[in-house]
Amino acid sequence: MRRQPRLLAAASVAVALAAGMLAAVAPSASAAGSGLSGDFDGDGHRDVAVASGGGAGRVTVLYGSAQGIDAARRVVIDQNSPGVPGANEADDRFGAALVAADLDRDGYSDLVVAAPGERFTADLAKRGSLTVLWGGPKGLQGGTGLPVCAEARQLSAADVDRDGRTDLLVNENGGVTVVRGPFTRTGGTGRITRQSVNAHPGDMAVADFDGDGRVDLLMSEQVPYESDSDTQYYTRYLKGTADGFVLKRTWPWARQHGAVAAGDLNHDGYADVALGSDSAVDSVVTVVYGSAAGLGGGRANQRITQDTAGVPGTDEPGDNWGDALSIGDVDGDHYPDLAIGAWGEELASVQDTGSVTLLRGSSHGLVATGAQMLTQDSPGVPGHSEKEDGFGTSLLLTDTNRDGRADLVVSASGLQYGPDTGFGTVGENGGAGMVWRLPATAKGLTGTGSTLYGGPAGAMWFGSPLAG
């Protein structure tokens, strides 16, 4: 399988806690919303934000309902939408990174949208914007710009300092910026600090890996040299403390990182982390388990490939198995499961058509028992596998119909080659992209009752990234 360029905008990371679902944020006493992260209109169903991260960029909001995603309720938001600051401009890439969280503690989830290509002046140090789209009874409406210039590649939200307010973590070249709450609709924030690194950061995960009540930070990084063969890869584990994040451990890796996702896979009260990594030979997902001593302080790491016993498929160069990851409880057994995207999967000699693998969580951690592989050719899934579709580019496990099980939202959204070099052609419909919802059942994911969604007219990379 030939190798394609990595995604510039990382797939959304599911910062899941013990149950593997996105944690509910406690609403204020006067709030009418549900308090669920990802529930923008407060009706008790988690919703899905789908970015079209190329060009000027835009965000499509798909609202959840008792039947899953309500196709009749579909809203497209960009920088020309009423109340949203800024204006649509070429290469702003509004939506290149997303995170859902209740920033103003009103019980309605809000959505933070990054536009890393936004230029305010000729000074490149003042490039990139962050906008909060505010949730309410009618869903996401209006927006407020945050006082941060950041070419964000990834966003996360958590209460870093344990003051009861949600904070925002911005992953960008050079480090991570922490914007502390409270957030106001006039643009006010708390203290802003920066965690610098001497490398190019990859993906990050934010979760409580040691059970002390504070969130910790895991970052994949690469230190480039004169040639690609000399580039070094690391994962850095930073422990959350009252004074901020403190480096606790560094792991060297021999290969490029894919996605990172956190969740309590063995339901022992400590968040675990799954890391995808890829080489010219194989694709590997490594699970590092949390413990009272932190990541890697308890049971041994778990190394999984498509050649691992019970895992569907065959490990082939360029599959990019693990380039997208998401954690959620699909079957409702209270053990979170892991969805693994392989946008470069070759099926019946159809190149780069893509697939998604589901592995189950258990008291023993991640297991291959009941593992599934899903493609566009799976029974009930709309569409069919074609060359360079890239099915599995981005993943999100989230409960859209409030049945206690996490459905899978998966995109075939296309790849981009760089911020200023135009569009790539890899992806469904020549890079325009498509998004599917695959329902969850007690036996796992199913194509029966699945639905397909296309992007707004003229959009590119629909489905990259996803948030909810």
CSV table of N, CA, C and O in Angstrom, one decimal, residues 401-454:
chain,number,residue,atom,x,y,z
A,401,ASN,N,-28.4,9.0,20.1
A,401,ASN,CA,-29.8,8.8,20.4
A,401,ASN,C,-30.1,8.4,21.8
A,401,ASN,O,-31.2,8.0,22.1
A,402,ARG,N,-29.2,8.6,22.7
A,402,ARG,CA,-29.4,8.5,24.2
A,402,ARG,C,-29.9,7.1,24.6
A,402,ARG,O,-30.8,7.0,25.4
A,403,ASP,N,-29.3,6.1,24.0
A,403,ASP,CA,-29.6,4.7,24.4
A,403,ASP,C,-28.5,4.1,25.2
A,403,ASP,O,-28.6,2.9,25.5
A,404,GLY,N,-27.5,4.9,25.6
A,404,GLY,CA,-26.4,4.4,26.5
A,404,GLY,C,-25.3,3.7,25.7
A,404,GLY,O,-24.4,3.1,26.4
A,405,ARG,N,-25.4,3.8,24.4
A,405,ARG,CA,-24.3,3.1,23.6
A,405,ARG,C,-23.8,4.2,22.6
A,405,ARG,O,-24.5,5.0,22.1
A,406,ALA,N,-22.5,4.1,22.4
A,406,ALA,CA,-21.8,5.1,21.5
A,406,ALA,C,-21.9,4.7,20.1
A,406,ALA,O,-21.4,3.6,19.7
A,407,ASP,N,-22.5,5.4,19.3
A,407,ASP,CA,-22.6,5.2,17.8
A,407,ASP,C,-21.2,5.7,17.2
A,407,ASP,O,-20.5,6.5,17.8
A,408,LEU,N,-20.9,5.2,16.0
A,408,LEU,CA,-19.7,5.6,15.4
A,408,LEU,C,-20.0,6.6,14.2
A,408,LEU,O,-20.8,6.3,13.3
A,409,VAL,N,-19.4,7.8,14.3
A,409,VAL,CA,-19.4,8.7,13.2
A,409,VAL,C,-18.1,8.7,12.6
A,409,VAL,O,-17.0,8.8,13.2
A,410,VAL,N,-18.0,8.4,11.3
A,410,VAL,CA,-16.8,8.1,10.5
A,410,VAL,C,-16.8,8.9,9.2
A,410,VAL,O,-17.8,9.0,8.6
A,411,SER,N,-15.7,9.5,8.9
A,411,SER,CA,-15.6,10.2,7.7
A,411,SER,C,-14.6,9.6,6.6
A,411,SER,O,-13.8,8.8,7.0
A,412,ALA,N,-14.9,10.0,5.4
A,412,ALA,CA,-13.9,9.7,4.3
A,412,ALA,C,-13.7,11.1,3.7
A,412,ALA,O,-14.2,11.4,2.7
A,413,SER,N,-12.8,11.9,4.4
A,413,SER,CA,-12.9,13.3,4.2
A,413,SER,C,-11.7,13.8,3.3
A,413,SER,O,-11.8,15.0,2.9
A,414,GLY,N,-10.7,13.0,3.1
A,414,GLY,CA,-9.6,13.5,2.2
A,414,GLY,C,-8.5,14.1,3.0
A,414,GLY,O,-8.6,14.4,4.2
A,415,LEU,N,-7.3,14.1,2.4
A,415,LEU,CA,-6.1,14.6,3.0
A,415,LEU,C,-5.6,15.9,2.4
A,415,LEU,O,-5.8,16.1,1.2
A,416,GLN,N,-5.0,16.7,3.3
A,416,GLN,CA,-4.4,17.9,2.7
A,416,GLN,C,-2.9,17.9,2.8
A,416,GLN,O,-2.4,17.2,3.7
A,417,TYR,N,-2.3,18.5,1.9
A,417,TYR,CA,-0.8,18.4,1.8
A,417,TYR,C,-0.1,19.5,2.5
A,417,TYR,O,1.1,19.5,2.6
A,418,GLY,N,-0.7,20.5,3.0
A,418,GLY,CA,-0.1,21.6,3.6
A,418,GLY,C,-1.0,22.8,3.7
A,418,GLY,O,-2.0,22.9,3.0
A,419,PRO,N,-0.7,23.8,4.5
A,419,PRO,CA,-1.6,24.9,4.7
A,419,PRO,C,-1.8,25.8,3.5
A,419,PRO,O,-2.8,26.5,3.4
A,420,ASP,N,-0.8,25.9,2.6
A,420,ASP,CA,-0.9,26.9,1.5
A,420,ASP,C,-0.7,26.2,0.2
A,420,ASP,O,-0.3,26.9,-0.8
A,421,THR,N,-0.8,24.9,0.1
A,421,THR,CA,-0.5,24.2,-1.2
A,421,THR,C,-1.7,23.7,-1.9
A,421,THR,O,-1.6,22.9,-2.8
A,422,GLY,N,-2.9,24.1,-1.5
A,422,GLY,CA,-4.1,23.7,-2.2
A,422,GLY,C,-4.6,22.4,-1.6
A,422,GLY,O,-4.3,21.9,-0.5
A,423,PHE,N,-5.5,21.8,-2.4
A,423,PHE,CA,-6.3,20.6,-1.9
A,423,PHE,C,-5.6,19.3,-2.4
A,423,PHE,O,-5.1,19.2,-3.5
A,424,GLY,N,-5.7,18.3,-1.5
A,424,GLY,CA,-5.3,17.0,-2.0
A,424,GLY,C,-6.5,16.3,-2.7
A,424,GLY,O,-7.6,16.8,-2.6
A,425,THR,N,-6.3,15.3,-3.4
A,425,THR,CA,-7.3,14.6,-4.2
A,425,THR,C,-7.7,13.3,-3.5
A,425,THR,O,-8.7,12.7,-4.0
A,426,VAL,N,-7.0,12.9,-2.5
A,426,VAL,CA,-7.4,11.6,-1.8
A,426,VAL,C,-8.6,11.9,-0.9
A,426,VAL,O,-8.6,12.8,-0.1
A,427,GLY,N,-9.6,11.0,-1.0
A,427,GLY,CA,-10.8,11.2,-0.2
A,427,GLY,C,-12.0,11.0,-1.1
A,427,GLY,O,-12.0,11.1,-2.3
A,428,GLU,N,-13.1,10.6,-0.4
A,428,GLU,CA,-14.4,10.4,-1.1
A,428,GLU,C,-14.7,11.7,-2.0
A,428,GLU,O,-14.6,12.8,-1.5
A,429,ASN,N,-15.2,11.4,-3.2
A,429,ASN,CA,-15.6,12.5,-4.1
A,429,ASN,C,-14.5,13.5,-4.4
A,429,ASN,O,-14.6,14.7,-4.4
A,430,GLY,N,-13.2,12.9,-4.6
A,430,GLY,CA,-12.1,13.8,-4.9
A,430,GLY,C,-11.7,14.7,-3.8
A,430,GLY,O,-11.1,15.8,-4.1
A,431,GLY,N,-11.9,14.3,-2.6
A,431,GLY,CA,-11.5,15.2,-1.4
A,431,GLY,C,-12.7,16.0,-0.9
A,431,GLY,O,-12.5,16.7,0.1
A,432,ALA,N,-13.9,16.0,-1.5
A,432,ALA,CA,-15.0,16.7,-0.9
A,432,ALA,C,-15.4,16.1,0.4
A,432,ALA,O,-15.8,16.8,1.3
A,433,GLY,N,-15.4,14.8,0.5
A,433,GLY,CA,-15.6,14.1,1.8
A,433,GLY,C,-17.1,13.7,2.0
A,433,GLY,O,-18.0,14.3,1.4
A,434,MET,N,-17.3,12.7,2.8
A,434,MET,CA,-18.6,12.2,3.2
A,434,MET,C,-18.5,11.8,4.7
A,434,MET,O,-17.4,11.4,5.2
A,435,VAL,N,-19.6,11.7,5.4
A,435,VAL,CA,-19.7,11.3,6.8
A,435,VAL,C,-20.8,10.3,7.0
A,435,VAL,O,-21.9,10.4,6.4
A,436,TRP,N,-20.5,9.2,7.7
A,436,TRP,CA,-21.5,8.2,8.0
A,436,TRP,C,-21.8,8.1,9.5
A,436,TRP,O,-20.9,8.4,10.3
A,437,ARG,N,-23.0,7.7,9.9
A,437,ARG,CA,-23.3,7.3,11.3
A,437,ARG,C,-23.6,5.8,11.3
A,437,ARG,O,-24.6,5.4,10.6
A,438,LEU,N,-22.9,5.0,12.0
A,438,LEU,CA,-23.1,3.6,12.2
A,438,LEU,C,-23.7,3.4,13.6
A,438,LEU,O,-23.0,3.6,14.6
A,439,PRO,N,-24.9,2.8,13.7
A,439,PRO,CA,-25.5,2.7,15.0
A,439,PRO,C,-24.8,1.6,15.8
A,439,PRO,O,-24.2,0.7,15.3
A,440,ALA,N,-24.9,1.8,17.1
A,440,ALA,CA,-24.4,0.9,18.1
A,440,ALA,C,-25.5,-0.1,18.6
A,440,ALA,O,-26.6,0.3,18.7
A,441,THR,N,-25.1,-1.3,18.9
A,441,THR,CA,-26.0,-2.3,19.4
A,441,THR,C,-25.3,-3.0,20.6
A,441,THR,O,-24.1,-2.8,20.8
A,442,ALA,N,-26.0,-3.9,21.3
A,442,ALA,CA,-25.4,-4.7,22.3
A,442,ALA,C,-24.3,-5.7,21.8
A,442,ALA,O,-23.5,-6.1,22.5
A,443,LYS,N,-24.3,-5.9,20.5
A,443,LYS,CA,-23.3,-6.8,19.9
A,443,LYS,C,-22.2,-6.0,19.1
A,443,LYS,O,-21.4,-6.6,18.5
A,444,GLY,N,-22.3,-4.7,19.2
A,444,GLY,CA,-21.3,-3.9,18.5
A,444,GLY,C,-21.9,-3.0,17.5
A,444,GLY,O,-23.1,-2.6,17.6
A,445,LEU,N,-21.1,-2.5,16.5
A,445,LEU,CA,-21.6,-1.6,15.5
A,445,LEU,C,-22.3,-2.4,14.4
A,445,LEU,O,-22.0,-3.6,14.1
A,446,THR,N,-23.2,-1.7,13.7
A,446,THR,CA,-24.0,-2.3,12.6
A,446,THR,C,-24.1,-1.4,11.5
A,446,THR,O,-24.3,-0.1,11.7
A,447,GLY,N,-24.2,-1.9,10.3
A,447,GLY,CA,-24.5,-1.0,9.1
A,447,GLY,C,-26.0,-0.9,9.0
A,447,GLY,O,-26.5,0.1,8.3
A,448,THR,N,-26.8,-1.7,9.6
A,448,THR,CA,-28.3,-1.6,9.5
A,448,THR,C,-28.7,-0.3,10.2
A,448,THR,O,-28.4,0.0,11.3
A,449,GLY,N,-29.4,0.5,9.4
A,449,GLY,CA,-29.9,1.8,9.9
A,449,GLY,C,-28.9,2.9,9.9
A,449,GLY,O,-29.1,4.0,10.4
A,450,SER,N,-27.7,2.6,9.2
A,450,SER,CA,-26.7,3.6,9.1
A,450,SER,C,-27.1,4.7,8.1
A,450,SER,O,-27.9,4.4,7.2
A,451,THR,N,-26.6,5.9,8.2
A,451,THR,CA,-26.9,7.0,7.4
A,451,THR,C,-25.7,7.7,6.9
A,451,THR,O,-24.6,7.6,7.4
A,452,LEU,N,-25.9,8.4,5.7
A,452,LEU,CA,-24.7,9.0,5.0
A,452,LEU,C,-25.1,10.5,4.9
A,452,LEU,O,-26.2,10.9,4.6
A,453,TYR,N,-24.0,11.4,5.0
A,453,TYR,CA,-24.2,12.8,5.0
A,453,TYR,C,-23.1,13.4,4.1
A,453,TYR,O,-21.9,13.1,4.3
A,454,GLY,N,-23.5,14.3,3.2
A,454,GLY,CA,-22.6,15.0,2.4
A,454,GLY,C,-22.3,16.4,2.9
A,454,GLY,O,-23.1,16.9,3.7
